[in-house]
XYZ file of C-alpha atoms in Angstrom:
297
model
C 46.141 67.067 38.972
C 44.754 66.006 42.317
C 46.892 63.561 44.754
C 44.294 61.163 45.051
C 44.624 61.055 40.747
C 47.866 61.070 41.129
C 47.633 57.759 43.332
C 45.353 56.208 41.616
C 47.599 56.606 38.287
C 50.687 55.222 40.914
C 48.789 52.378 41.791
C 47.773 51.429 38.300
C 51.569 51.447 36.976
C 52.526 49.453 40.237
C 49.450 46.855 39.537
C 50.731 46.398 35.596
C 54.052 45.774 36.684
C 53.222 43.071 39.252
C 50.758 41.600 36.542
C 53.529 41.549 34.064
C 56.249 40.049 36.617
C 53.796 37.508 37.479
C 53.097 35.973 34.147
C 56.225 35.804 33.636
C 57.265 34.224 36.578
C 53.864 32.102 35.804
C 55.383 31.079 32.022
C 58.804 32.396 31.242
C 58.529 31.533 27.403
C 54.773 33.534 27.036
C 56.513 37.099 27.195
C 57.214 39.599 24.329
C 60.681 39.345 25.128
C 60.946 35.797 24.280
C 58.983 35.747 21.636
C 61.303 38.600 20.362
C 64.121 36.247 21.140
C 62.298 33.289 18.860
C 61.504 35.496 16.061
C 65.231 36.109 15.836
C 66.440 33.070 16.435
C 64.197 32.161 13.283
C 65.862 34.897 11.113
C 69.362 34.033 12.272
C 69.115 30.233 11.230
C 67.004 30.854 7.722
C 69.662 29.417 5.193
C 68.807 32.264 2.538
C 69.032 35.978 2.734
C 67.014 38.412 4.371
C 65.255 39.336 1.289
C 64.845 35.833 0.399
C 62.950 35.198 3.666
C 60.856 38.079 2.894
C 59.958 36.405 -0.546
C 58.933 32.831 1.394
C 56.933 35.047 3.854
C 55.062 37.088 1.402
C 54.386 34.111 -0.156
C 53.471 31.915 2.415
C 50.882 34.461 4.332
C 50.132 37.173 2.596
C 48.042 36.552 -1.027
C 49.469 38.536 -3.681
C 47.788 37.524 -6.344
C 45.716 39.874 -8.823
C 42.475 39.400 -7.938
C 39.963 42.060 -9.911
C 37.799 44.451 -7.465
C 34.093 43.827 -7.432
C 32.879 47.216 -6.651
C 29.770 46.766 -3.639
C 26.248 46.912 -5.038
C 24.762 50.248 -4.782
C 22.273 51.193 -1.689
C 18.792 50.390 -2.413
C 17.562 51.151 1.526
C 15.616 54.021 3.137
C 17.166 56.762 4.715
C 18.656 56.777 8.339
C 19.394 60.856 9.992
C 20.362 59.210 13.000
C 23.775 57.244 11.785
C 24.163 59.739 9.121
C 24.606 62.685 11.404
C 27.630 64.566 11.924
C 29.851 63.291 13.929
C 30.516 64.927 17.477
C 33.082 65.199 19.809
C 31.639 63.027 22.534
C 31.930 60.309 20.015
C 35.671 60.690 19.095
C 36.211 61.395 22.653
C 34.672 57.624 23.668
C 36.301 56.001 21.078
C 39.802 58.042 22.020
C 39.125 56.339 25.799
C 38.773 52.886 24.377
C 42.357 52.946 22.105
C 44.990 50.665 23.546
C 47.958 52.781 24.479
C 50.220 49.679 24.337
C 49.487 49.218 20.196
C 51.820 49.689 17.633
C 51.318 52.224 15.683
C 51.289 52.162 11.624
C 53.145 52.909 9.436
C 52.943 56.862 9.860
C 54.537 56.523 13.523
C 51.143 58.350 15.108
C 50.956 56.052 18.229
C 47.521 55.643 20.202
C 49.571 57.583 23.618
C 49.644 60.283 21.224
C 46.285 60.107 19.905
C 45.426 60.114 24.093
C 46.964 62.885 25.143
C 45.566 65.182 22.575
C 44.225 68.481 24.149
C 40.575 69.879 23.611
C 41.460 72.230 20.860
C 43.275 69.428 18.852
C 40.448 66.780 19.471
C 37.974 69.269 18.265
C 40.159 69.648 14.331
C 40.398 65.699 14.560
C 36.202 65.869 15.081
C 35.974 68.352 11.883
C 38.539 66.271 9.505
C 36.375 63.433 10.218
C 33.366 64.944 9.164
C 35.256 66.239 6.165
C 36.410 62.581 5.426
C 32.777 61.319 6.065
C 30.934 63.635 4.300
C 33.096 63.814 1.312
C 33.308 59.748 0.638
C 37.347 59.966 0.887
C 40.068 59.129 3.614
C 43.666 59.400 3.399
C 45.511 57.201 1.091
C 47.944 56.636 4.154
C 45.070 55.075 6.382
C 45.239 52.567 3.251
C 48.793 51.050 4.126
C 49.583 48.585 6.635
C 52.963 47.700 7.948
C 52.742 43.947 8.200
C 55.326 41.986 11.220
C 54.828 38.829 12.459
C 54.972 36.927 15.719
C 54.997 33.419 17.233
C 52.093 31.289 17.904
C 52.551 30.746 21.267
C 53.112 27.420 22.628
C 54.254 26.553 18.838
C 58.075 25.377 17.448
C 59.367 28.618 16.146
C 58.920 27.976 12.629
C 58.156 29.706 9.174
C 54.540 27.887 9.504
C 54.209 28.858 13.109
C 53.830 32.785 12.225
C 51.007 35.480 12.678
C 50.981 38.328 10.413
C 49.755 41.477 11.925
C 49.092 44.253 10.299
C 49.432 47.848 11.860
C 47.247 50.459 10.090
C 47.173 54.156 10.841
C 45.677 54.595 14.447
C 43.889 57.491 13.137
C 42.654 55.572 10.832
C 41.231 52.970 13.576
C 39.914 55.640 15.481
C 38.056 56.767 12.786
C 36.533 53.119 11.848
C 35.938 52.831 15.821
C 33.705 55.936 15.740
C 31.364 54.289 12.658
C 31.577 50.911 14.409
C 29.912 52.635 17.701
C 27.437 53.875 15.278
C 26.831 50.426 13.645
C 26.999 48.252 16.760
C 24.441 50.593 18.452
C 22.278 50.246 15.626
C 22.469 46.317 15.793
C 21.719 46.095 19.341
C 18.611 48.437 18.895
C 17.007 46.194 16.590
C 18.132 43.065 17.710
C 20.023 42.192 14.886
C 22.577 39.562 16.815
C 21.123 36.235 17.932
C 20.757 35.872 21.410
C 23.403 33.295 21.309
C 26.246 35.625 19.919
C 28.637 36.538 22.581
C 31.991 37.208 21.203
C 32.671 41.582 20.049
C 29.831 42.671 22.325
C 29.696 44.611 24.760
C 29.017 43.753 28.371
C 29.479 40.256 27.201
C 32.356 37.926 28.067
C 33.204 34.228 28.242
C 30.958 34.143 31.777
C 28.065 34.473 30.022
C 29.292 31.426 27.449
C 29.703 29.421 30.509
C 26.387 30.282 32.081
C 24.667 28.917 28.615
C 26.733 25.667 29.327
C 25.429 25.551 32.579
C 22.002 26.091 32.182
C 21.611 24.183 28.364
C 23.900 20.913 29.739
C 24.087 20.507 33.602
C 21.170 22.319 34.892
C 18.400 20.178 34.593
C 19.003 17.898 31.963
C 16.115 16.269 29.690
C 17.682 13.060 29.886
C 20.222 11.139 32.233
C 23.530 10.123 30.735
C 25.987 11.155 29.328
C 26.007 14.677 27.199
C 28.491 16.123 25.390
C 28.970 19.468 23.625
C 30.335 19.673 20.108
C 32.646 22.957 18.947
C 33.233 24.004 15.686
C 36.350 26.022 14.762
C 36.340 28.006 11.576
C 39.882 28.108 9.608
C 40.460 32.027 8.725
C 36.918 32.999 9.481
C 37.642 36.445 8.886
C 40.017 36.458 6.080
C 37.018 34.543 4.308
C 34.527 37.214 4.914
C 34.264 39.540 1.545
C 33.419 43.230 1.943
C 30.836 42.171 -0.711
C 28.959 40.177 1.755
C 29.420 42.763 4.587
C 27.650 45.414 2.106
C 25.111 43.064 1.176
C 24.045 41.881 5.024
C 24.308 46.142 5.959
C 22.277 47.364 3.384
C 19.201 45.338 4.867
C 19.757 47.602 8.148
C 19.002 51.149 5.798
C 22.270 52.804 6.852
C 21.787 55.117 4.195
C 25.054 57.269 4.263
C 26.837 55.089 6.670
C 26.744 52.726 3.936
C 28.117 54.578 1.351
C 31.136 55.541 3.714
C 31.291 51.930 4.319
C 32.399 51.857 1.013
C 35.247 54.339 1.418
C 36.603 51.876 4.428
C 36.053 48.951 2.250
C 37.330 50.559 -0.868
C 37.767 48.583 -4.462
C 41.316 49.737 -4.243
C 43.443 47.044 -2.478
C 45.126 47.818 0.840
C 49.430 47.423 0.032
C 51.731 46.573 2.739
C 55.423 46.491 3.493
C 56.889 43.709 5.127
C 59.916 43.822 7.456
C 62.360 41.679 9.893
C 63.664 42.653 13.210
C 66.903 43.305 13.197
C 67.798 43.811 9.261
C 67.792 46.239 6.860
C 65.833 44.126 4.304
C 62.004 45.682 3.466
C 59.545 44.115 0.799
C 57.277 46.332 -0.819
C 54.163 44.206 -1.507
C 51.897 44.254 -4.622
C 48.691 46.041 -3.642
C 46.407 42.780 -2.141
C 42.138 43.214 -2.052
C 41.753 42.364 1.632
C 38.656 40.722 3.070
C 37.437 41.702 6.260
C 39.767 43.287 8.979
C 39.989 42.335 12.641
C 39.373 45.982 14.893
């Protein structure tokens, strides 16, 4: 490794710790730490026992209910070589860039600093057990498990109603739904399948470019003097609303062909199943297996 590398890495590390030092100097209360702190606070002053807070949680966020699995409707498109294609290293490689190194990692401990720092040879036996899992319909039954934790809101009362479940899935398991999202997402921006006016999980996209519509559709020349006003609509649980059904349905319009029908392998009949854990105890629950909806990336 090169001193100018080697400088540029120091420099990055120096800039992340002056970032971090400054929001925290900037809000106190907004850092992992103390949000840590409130989480156990919370635990610490729940009248029942660990287990029993585990119960109230499960209960309160996660639905456990037996719900019977539709199976998706069966592909009735045209064929598509191009997403169906084996896929390369250059594309695990990409999506290996793009992973987070600060994420948790699931349930079977294989961090995304890991997943990084794999050499050649190693990225090249991922690249063939991902073809095996896409051309044979099947993936690991451990990139089927979540662990599920929860944190603040921030800015919220730390309170049993002021949670966010997270769950942490395999990172292999991410990187292999990032590789088939690359896939998809190209595919939608070829054929212009996103209105003009979606911004948000694009790429080259930001919150700029929703202030620049603001600008040009409200300030910039208006029609009419006076007063104008702009009306926004927040959806409750948006995603956790969203059935795979419906994702099938929309996808199949696209002729994925065999992207489709591993679609159906990552959005499998057979509900996801969880664990759920506090900081600082002993105490696990083992969930009932759930049929989740659609999953954040």
């Amino acid at each position: 490794m090169g001193p100018a590398v080697q400088r540029t890495q120091r420099t990055a590390r120096q800039t992340k710790k002056t970032w971090h030092l400054l929001r925290h100097l900037l809000d106190p209360d907004d850092s992992k730490t103390a949000a840590r702190h409130r989480l156990k606070r919370l635990v610490h002053q729940h009248p029942g026992s660990d287990e029993d807070l585990l119960i109230e949680l499960a209960d309160k966020y996660i639905n456990q209910a037996h719900q019977p699995a539709t199976p998706l409707p069966p592909y009735e498109g045209k064929p598509n070589p191009t997403l169906d294609a084996d896929i390369t290293e250059a594309e695990v490689y990409a999506a290996i860039l793009k992973l987070r190194t600060t994420s948790a990692p699931g349930p079977d401990g294989v961090s995304n600093k890991t997943i990084r720092n794999l050499d050649a040879r190693s990225v090249t036996a991922l690249t063939e057990y991902f073809n095996d899992c896409w051309h044979a319909g099947n993936i690991p039954e451990e990139w089927k498990h979540a662990k599920i934790v929860f944190i603040p809101k921030p800015g919220k009362k730390a309170d049993l109603s002021n949670l966010r479940p997270i769950s942490l899935t395999s990172c292999l398991g991410k990187l292999f739904e990032h590789v088939v999202l690359a896939r998809l997402e190209t595919l939608a921006e070829e054929q212009d399948l996103f209105p003009p006016t979606m911004l948000g999980f694009r790429a080259h996209l930001s919150t700029q470019d929703a202030l620049v519509q603001i600008y040009h559709d409200l300030l910039k020349d208006p029609v009419r003097a006076g007063t104008r006003a702009m009306l926004g609509i927040d959806l409750r649980k948006a995603f956790d609303n969203v059935t795979h059904e419906a994702i099938a349905q929309h996808l199949a319009s696209t002729n994925p062909w065999g992207t489709y029908l591993q679609l159906r392998v990552l959005f499998p009949p057979r509900p996801y199943c969880g664990n759920l854990s506090l900081i600082d105890s002993n105490a696990t629950k083992r969930l009932r297996p759930i049929q989740t909806k659609a999953r954040h990336r």
